[in-house]
Coordinates of N, CA and C in Angstrom, one line a residue:
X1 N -5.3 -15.6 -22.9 CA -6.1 -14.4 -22.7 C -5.2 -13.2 -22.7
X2 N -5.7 -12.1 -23.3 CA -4.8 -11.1 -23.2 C -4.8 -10.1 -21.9
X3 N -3.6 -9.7 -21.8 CA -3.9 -9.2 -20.4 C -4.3 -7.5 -20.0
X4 N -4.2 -6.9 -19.2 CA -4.0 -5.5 -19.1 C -3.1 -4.5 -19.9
X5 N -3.3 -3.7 -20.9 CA -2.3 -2.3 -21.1 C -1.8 -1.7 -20.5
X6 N -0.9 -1.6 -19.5 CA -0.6 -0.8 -18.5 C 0.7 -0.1 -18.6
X7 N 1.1 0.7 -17.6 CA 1.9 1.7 -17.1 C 2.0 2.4 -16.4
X8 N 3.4 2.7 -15.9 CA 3.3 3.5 -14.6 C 4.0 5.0 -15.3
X9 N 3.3 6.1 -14.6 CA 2.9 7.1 -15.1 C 3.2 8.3 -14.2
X10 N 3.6 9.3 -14.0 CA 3.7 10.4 -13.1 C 2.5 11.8 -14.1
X11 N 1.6 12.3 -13.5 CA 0.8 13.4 -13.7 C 1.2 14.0 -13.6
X12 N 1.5 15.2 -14.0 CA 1.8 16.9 -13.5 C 0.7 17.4 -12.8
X13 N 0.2 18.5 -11.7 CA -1.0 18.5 -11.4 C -1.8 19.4 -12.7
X14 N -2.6 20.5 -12.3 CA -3.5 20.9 -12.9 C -2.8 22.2 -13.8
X15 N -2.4 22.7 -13.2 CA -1.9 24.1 -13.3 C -1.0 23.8 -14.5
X16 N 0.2 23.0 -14.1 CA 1.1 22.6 -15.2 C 0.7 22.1 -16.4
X17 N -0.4 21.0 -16.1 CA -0.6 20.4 -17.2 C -1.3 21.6 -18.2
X18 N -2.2 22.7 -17.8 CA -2.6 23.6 -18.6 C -1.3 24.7 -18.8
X19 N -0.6 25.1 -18.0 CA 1.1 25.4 -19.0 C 1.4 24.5 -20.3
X20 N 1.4 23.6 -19.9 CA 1.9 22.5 -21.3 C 1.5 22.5 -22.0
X21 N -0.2 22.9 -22.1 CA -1.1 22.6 -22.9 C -0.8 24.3 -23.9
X22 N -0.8 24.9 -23.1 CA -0.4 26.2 -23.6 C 0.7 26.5 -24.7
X23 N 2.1 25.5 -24.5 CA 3.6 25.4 -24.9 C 2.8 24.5 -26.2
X24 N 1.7 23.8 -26.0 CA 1.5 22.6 -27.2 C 1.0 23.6 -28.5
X25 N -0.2 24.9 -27.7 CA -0.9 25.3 -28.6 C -0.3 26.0 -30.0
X26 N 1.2 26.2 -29.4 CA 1.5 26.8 -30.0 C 2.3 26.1 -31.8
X27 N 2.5 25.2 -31.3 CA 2.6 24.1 -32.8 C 1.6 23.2 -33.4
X28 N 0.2 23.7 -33.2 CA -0.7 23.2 -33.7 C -1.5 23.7 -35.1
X29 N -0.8 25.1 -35.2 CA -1.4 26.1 -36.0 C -1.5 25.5 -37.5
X30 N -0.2 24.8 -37.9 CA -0.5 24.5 -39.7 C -0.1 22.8 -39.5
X31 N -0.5 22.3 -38.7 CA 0.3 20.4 -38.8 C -0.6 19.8 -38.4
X32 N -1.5 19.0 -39.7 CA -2.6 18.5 -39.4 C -1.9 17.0 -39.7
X33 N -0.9 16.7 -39.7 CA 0.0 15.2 -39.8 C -0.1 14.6 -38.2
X34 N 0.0 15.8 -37.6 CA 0.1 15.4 -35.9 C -1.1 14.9 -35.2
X35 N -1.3 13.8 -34.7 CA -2.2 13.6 -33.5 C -2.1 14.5 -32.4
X36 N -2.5 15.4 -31.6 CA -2.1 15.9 -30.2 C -2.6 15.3 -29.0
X37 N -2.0 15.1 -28.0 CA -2.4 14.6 -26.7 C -3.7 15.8 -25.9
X38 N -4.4 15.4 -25.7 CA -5.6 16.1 -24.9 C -4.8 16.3 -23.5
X39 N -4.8 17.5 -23.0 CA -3.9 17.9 -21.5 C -4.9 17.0 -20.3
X40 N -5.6 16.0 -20.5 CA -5.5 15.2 -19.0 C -4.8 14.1 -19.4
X41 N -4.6 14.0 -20.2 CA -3.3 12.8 -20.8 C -1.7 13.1 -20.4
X42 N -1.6 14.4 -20.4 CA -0.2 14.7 -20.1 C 0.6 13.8 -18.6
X43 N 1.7 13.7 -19.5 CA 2.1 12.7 -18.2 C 3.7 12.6 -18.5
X44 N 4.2 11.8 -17.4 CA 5.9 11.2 -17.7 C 5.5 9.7 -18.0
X45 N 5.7 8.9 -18.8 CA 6.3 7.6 -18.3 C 7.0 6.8 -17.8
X46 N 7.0 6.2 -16.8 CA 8.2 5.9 -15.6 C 8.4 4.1 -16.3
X47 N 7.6 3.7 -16.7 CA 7.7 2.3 -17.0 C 6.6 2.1 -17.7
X48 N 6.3 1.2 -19.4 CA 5.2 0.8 -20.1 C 5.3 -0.4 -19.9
X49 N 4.7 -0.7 -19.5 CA 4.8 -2.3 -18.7 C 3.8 -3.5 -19.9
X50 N 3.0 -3.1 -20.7 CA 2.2 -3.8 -21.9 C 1.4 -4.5 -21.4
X51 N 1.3 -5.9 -22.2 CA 0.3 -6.6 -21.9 C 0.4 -7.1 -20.1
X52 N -0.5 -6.8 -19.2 CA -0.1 -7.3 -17.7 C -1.0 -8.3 -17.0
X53 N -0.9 -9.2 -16.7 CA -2.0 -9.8 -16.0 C -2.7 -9.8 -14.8
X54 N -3.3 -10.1 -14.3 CA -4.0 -9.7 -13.1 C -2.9 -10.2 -11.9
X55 N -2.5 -11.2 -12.0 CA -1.4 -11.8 -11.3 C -0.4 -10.9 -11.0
X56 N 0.5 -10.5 -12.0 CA 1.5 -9.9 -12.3 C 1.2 -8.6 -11.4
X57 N -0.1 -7.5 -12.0 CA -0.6 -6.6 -11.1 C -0.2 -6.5 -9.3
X58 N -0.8 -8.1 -9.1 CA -0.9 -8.3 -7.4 C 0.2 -8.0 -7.2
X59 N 1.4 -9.0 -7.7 CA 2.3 -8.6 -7.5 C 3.3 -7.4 -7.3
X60 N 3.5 -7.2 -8.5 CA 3.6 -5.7 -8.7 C 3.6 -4.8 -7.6
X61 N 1.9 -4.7 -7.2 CA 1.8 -3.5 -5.6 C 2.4 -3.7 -4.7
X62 N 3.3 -4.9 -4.1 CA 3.4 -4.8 -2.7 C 5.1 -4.7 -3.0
X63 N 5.6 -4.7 -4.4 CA 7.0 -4.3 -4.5 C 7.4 -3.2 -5.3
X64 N 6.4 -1.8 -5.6 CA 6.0 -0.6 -6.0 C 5.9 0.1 -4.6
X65 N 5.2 -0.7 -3.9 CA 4.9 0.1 -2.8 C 6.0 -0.3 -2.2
X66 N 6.6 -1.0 -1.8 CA 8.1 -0.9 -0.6 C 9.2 -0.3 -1.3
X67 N 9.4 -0.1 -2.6 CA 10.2 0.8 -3.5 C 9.8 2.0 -3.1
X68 N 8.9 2.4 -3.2 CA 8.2 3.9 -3.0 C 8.4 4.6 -1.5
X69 N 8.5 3.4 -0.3 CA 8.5 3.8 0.6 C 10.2 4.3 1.0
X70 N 11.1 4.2 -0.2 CA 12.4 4.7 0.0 C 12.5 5.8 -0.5
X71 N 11.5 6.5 -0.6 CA 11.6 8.0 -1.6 C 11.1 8.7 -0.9
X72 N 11.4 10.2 -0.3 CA 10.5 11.2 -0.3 C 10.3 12.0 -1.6
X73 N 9.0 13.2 -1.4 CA 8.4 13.3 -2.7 C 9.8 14.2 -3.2
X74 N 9.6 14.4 -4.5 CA 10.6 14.9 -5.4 C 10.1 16.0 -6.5
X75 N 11.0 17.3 -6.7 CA 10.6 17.8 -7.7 C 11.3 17.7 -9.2
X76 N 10.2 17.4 -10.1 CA 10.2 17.4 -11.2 C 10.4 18.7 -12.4
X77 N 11.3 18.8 -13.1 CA 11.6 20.2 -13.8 C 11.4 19.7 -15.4
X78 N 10.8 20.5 -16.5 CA 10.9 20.2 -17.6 C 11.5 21.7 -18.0
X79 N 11.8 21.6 -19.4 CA 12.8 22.9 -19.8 C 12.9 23.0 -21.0
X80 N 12.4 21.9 -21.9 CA 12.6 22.1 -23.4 C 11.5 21.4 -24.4
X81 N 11.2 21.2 -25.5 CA 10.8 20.7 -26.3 C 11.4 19.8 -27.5
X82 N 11.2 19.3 -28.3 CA 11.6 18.0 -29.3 C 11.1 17.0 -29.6
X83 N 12.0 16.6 -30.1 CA 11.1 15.3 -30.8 C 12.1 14.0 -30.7
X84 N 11.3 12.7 -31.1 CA 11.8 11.6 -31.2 C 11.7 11.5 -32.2
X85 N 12.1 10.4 -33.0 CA 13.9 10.3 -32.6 C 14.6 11.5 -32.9
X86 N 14.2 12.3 -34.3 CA 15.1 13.3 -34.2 C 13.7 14.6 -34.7
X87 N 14.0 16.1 -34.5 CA 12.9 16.7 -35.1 C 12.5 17.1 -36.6
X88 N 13.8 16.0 -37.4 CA 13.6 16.5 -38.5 C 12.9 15.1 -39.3
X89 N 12.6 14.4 -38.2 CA 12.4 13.0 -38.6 C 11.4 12.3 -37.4
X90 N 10.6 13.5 -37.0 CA 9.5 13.0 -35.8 C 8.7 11.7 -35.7
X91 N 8.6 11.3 -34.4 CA 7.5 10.1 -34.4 C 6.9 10.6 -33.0
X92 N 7.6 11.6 -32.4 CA 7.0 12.4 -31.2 C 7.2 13.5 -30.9
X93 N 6.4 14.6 -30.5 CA 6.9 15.5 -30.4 C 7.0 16.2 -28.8
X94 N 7.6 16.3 -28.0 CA 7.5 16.0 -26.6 C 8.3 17.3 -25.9
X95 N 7.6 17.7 -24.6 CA 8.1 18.8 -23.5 C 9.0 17.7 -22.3
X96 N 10.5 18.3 -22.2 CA 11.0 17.4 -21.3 C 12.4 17.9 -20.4
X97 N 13.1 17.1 -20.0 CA 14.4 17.6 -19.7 C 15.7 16.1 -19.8
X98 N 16.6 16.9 -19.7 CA 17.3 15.8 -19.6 C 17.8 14.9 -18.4
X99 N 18.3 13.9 -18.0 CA 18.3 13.3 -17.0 C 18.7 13.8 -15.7
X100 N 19.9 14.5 -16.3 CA 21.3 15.5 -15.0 C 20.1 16.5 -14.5
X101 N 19.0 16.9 -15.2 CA 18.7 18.2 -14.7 C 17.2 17.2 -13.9
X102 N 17.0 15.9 -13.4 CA 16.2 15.6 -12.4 C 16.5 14.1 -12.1
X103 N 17.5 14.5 -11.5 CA 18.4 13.2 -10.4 C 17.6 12.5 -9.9
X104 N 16.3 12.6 -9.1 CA 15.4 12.1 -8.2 C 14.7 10.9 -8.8
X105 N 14.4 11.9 -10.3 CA 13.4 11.0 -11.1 C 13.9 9.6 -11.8
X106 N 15.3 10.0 -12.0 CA 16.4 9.1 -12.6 C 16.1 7.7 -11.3
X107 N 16.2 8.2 -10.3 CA 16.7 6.8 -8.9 C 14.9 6.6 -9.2
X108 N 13.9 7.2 -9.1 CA 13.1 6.7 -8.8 C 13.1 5.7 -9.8
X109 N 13.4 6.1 -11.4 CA 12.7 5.3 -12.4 C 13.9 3.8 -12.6
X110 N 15.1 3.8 -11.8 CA 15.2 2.8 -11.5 C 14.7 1.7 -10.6
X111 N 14.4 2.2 -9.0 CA 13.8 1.5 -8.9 C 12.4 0.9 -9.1
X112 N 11.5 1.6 -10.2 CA 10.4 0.8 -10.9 C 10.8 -0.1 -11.9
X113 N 12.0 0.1 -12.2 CA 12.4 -0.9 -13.2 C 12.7 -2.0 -12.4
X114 N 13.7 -2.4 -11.4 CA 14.4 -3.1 -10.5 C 12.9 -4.0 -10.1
X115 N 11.9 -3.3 -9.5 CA 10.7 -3.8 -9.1 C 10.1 -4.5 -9.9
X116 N 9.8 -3.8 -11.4 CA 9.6 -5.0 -12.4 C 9.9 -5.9 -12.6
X117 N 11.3 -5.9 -12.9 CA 12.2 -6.8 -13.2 C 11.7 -8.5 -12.3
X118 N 11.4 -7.9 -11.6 CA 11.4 -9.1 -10.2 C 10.0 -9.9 -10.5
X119 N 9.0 -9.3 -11.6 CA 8.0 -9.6 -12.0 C 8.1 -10.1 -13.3
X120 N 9.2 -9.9 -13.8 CA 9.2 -10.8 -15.2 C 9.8 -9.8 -16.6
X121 N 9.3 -8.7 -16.1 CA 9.2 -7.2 -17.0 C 10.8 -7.0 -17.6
X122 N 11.1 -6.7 -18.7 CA 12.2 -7.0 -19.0 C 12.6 -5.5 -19.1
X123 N 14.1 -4.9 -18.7 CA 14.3 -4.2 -18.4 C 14.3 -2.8 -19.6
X124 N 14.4 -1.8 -19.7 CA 14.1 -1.2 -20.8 C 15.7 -0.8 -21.2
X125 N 15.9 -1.0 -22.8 CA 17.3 -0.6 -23.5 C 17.5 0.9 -23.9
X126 N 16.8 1.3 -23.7 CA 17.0 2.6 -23.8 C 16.9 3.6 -22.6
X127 N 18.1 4.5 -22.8 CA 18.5 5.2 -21.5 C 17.2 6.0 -21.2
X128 N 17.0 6.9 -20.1 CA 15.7 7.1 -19.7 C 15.4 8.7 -19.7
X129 N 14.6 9.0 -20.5 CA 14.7 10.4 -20.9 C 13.4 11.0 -20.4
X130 N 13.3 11.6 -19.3 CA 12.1 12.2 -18.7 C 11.2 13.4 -19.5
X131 N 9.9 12.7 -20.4 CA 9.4 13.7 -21.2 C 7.8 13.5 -21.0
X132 N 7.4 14.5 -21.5 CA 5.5 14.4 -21.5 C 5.1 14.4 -23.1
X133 N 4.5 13.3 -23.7 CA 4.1 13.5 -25.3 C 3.6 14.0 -25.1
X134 N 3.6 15.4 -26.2 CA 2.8 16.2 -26.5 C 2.0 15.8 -28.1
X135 N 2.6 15.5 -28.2 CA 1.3 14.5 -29.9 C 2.6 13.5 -30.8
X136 N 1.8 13.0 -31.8 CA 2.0 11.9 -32.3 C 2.2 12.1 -34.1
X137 N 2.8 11.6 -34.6 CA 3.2 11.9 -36.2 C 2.3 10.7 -36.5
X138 N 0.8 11.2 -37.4 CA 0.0 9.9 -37.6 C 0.1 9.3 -39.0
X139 N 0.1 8.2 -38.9 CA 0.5 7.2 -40.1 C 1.9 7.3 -41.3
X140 N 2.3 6.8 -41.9 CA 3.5 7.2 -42.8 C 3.4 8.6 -42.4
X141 N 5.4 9.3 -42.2 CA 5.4 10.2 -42.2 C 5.3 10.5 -43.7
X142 N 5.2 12.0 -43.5 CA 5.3 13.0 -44.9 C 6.7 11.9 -45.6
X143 N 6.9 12.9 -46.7 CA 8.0 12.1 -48.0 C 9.5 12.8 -47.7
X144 N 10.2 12.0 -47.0 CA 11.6 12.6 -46.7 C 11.3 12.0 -45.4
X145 N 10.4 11.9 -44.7 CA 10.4 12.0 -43.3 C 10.2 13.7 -42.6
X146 N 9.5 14.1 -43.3 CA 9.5 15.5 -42.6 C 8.1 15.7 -42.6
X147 N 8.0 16.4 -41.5 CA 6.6 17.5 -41.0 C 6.7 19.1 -41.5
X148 N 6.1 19.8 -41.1 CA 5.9 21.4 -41.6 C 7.1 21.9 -40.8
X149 N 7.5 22.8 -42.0 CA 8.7 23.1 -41.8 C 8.7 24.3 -40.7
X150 N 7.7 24.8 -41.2 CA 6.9 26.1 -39.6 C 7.0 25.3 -38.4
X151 N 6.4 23.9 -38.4 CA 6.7 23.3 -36.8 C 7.9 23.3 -36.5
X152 N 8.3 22.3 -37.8 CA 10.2 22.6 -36.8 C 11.0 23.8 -36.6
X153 N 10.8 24.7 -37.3 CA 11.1 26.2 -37.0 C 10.5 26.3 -35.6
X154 N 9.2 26.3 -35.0 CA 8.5 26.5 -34.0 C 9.1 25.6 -32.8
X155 N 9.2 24.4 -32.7 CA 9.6 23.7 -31.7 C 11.4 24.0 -31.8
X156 N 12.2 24.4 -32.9 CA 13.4 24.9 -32.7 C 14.1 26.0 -31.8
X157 N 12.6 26.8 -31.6 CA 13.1 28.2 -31.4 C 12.0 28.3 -30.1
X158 N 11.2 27.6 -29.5 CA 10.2 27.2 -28.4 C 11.2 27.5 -27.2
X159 N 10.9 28.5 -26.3 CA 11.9 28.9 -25.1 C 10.6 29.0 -24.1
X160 N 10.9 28.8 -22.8 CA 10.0 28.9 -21.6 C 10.6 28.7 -20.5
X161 N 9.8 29.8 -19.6 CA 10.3 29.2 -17.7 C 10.2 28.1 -17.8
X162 N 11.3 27.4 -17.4 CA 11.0 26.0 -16.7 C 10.1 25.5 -15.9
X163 N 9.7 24.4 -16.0 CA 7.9 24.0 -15.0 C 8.5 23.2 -14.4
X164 N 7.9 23.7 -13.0 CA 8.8 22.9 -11.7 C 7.0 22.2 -11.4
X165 N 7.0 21.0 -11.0 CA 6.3 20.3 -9.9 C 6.6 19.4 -9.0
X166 N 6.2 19.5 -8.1 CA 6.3 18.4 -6.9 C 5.9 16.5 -7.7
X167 N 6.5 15.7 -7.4 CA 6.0 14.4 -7.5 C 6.0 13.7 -6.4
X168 N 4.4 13.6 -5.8 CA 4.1 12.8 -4.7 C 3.7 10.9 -4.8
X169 N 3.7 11.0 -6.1 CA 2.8 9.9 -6.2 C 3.0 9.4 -7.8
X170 N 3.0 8.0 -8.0 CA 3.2 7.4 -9.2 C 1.5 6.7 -9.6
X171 N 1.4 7.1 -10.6 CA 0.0 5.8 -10.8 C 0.4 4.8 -11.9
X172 N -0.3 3.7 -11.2 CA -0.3 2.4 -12.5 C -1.6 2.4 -12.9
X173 N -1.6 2.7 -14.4 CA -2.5 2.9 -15.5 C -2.8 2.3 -16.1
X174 N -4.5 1.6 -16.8 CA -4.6 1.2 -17.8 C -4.9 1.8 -18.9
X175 N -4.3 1.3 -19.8 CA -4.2 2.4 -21.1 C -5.2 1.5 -22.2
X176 N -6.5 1.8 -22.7 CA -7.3 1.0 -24.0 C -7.4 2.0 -25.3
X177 N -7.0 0.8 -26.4 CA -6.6 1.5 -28.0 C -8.0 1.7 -28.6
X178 N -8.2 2.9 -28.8 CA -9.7 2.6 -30.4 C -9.0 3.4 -31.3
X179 N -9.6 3.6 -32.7 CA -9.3 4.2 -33.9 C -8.9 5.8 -33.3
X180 N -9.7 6.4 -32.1 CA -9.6 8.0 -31.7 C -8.5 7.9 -30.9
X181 N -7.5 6.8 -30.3 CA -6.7 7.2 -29.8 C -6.9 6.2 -28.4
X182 N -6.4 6.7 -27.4 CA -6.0 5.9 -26.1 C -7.2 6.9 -25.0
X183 N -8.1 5.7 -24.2 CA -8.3 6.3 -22.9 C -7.7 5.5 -21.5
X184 N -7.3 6.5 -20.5 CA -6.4 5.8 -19.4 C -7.3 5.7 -18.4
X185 N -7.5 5.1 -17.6 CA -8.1 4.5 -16.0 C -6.7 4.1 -15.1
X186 N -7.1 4.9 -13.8 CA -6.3 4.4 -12.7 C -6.2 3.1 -12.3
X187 N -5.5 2.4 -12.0 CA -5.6 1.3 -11.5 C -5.3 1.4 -9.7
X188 N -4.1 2.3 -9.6 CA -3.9 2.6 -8.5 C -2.8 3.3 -8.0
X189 N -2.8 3.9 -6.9 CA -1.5 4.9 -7.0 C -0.3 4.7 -5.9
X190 N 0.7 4.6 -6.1 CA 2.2 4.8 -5.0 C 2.6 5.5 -4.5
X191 N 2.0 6.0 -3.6 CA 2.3 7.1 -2.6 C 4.2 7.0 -2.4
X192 N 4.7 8.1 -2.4 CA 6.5 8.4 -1.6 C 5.9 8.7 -0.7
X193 N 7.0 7.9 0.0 CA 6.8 8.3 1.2 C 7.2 9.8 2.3
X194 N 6.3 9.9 2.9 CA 6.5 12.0 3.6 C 7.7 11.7 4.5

C-alpha cells in the first residue's frame, strides 16, 4: 500500500509570504512556460521525506520532537533569487539564501536529517540550500534549455531588502499530486523550544 507524501517544511508567516509573493510578481509578466507557486504554498524545505507510512509517522514525532527541544526559535533571512540547477537552464525558480548567511537553519536541518535517518530515511546528497520555490519550468523545457530571456534578465538583476523571519515551528506536511498541481495538509507541528 502506498504510503503518505510528506515533508517537513518551515512557513514564513503572513506578511512575508505576501513580500515574496510580491518579488514573484514580478517575473510572471511574459513566462507562460512557468507553473508559479500560490503564496500559501511558500515555504523552506527542511526534509522531503516521500512515500511515509503511518508507522514511520509515529515514529518520527517523538524524535522531531526531542530534536526540536534542543533549539530555541531562530531567525531566518532570504536575500536573493535563482534558479535550479542553473538560470539559464531552470527546473526552479526560487527566493533564498545561502547557507553561511543562516547557521541556525543549517543545525536545525541536520538534525531533521539525523532524526530521519533513525527512521529509515536516507540521508540527502545534496548540500542544503535554504530556498522557497517560487514556480516550476512545466514540461520539456523550451529548445536549448532556456526560458524568456526577459525572465532571466529579470531574476538576474532582482535586488531586495532582505526578509528576516522568526522560525518557531517546523510542520510535517502532506503533500497530494492532481494534473493542477499539489495541495498540502498539516499533519502536525514541532514546536522549538522557548
Amino acid at each position: 500500500m502506498k504510503g503518505l507524501r510528506t515533508f517537513i517544511g518551515i512557513f514564513p508567516p503572513p506578511e512575508i509570504q505576501r513580500r515574496i509573493e510580491a518579488i514573484q510578481a514580478t517575473f510572471k509578466v511574459d513566462c507562460s512556460t512557468v507553473r508559479w507557486e500560490s503564496q500559501t504554498k511558500f515555504h523552506i524545505t527542511v526534509k522531503f521525506l516521500g512515500d511515509t507510512t503511518e508507522k514511520q509517522l509515529g515514529q518520527l514525532q517523538a524524535l522531531l520532537d526531542a530534536a526540536a527541544d534542543t533549539f530555541s526559535p531562530f531567525e531566518i533571512t532570504l536575500l536573493s533569487v535563482g534558479c535550479f540547477p542553473s538560470v539559464h537552464s531552470p527546473k526552479i525558480v526560487w527566493i533564498g539564501s545561502s547557507p553561511e548567511e543562516n547557521p541556525d537553519l543549517v543545525r536545525c536541518f541536520g538534525a531533521v536529517e539525523n532524526a530521519c535517518a533513525e527512521v529509515g530515511f536516507k540521508k540527502d546528497d545534496r548540500p542544503f540550500h535554504p530556498h522557497v520555490t517560487l514556480g516550476r519550468v512545466k514540461g520539456p523545457r523550451p529548445r536549448g534549455g532556456k526560458i524568456s530571456g526577459n525572465l532571466i534578465t529579470t531574476i538576474e538583476n532582482t535586488t531586495f531588502e532582505p526578509l528576516k523571519f522568526p522560525c518557531t515551528e517546523l510542520l510535517v506536511m502532506k503533500s497530494d499530486l492532481s494534473p493542477s498541481g499539489s495541495t498540502y495538509s498539516k499533519q502536525w507541528s514541532i514546536f522549538l523550544k522557548h
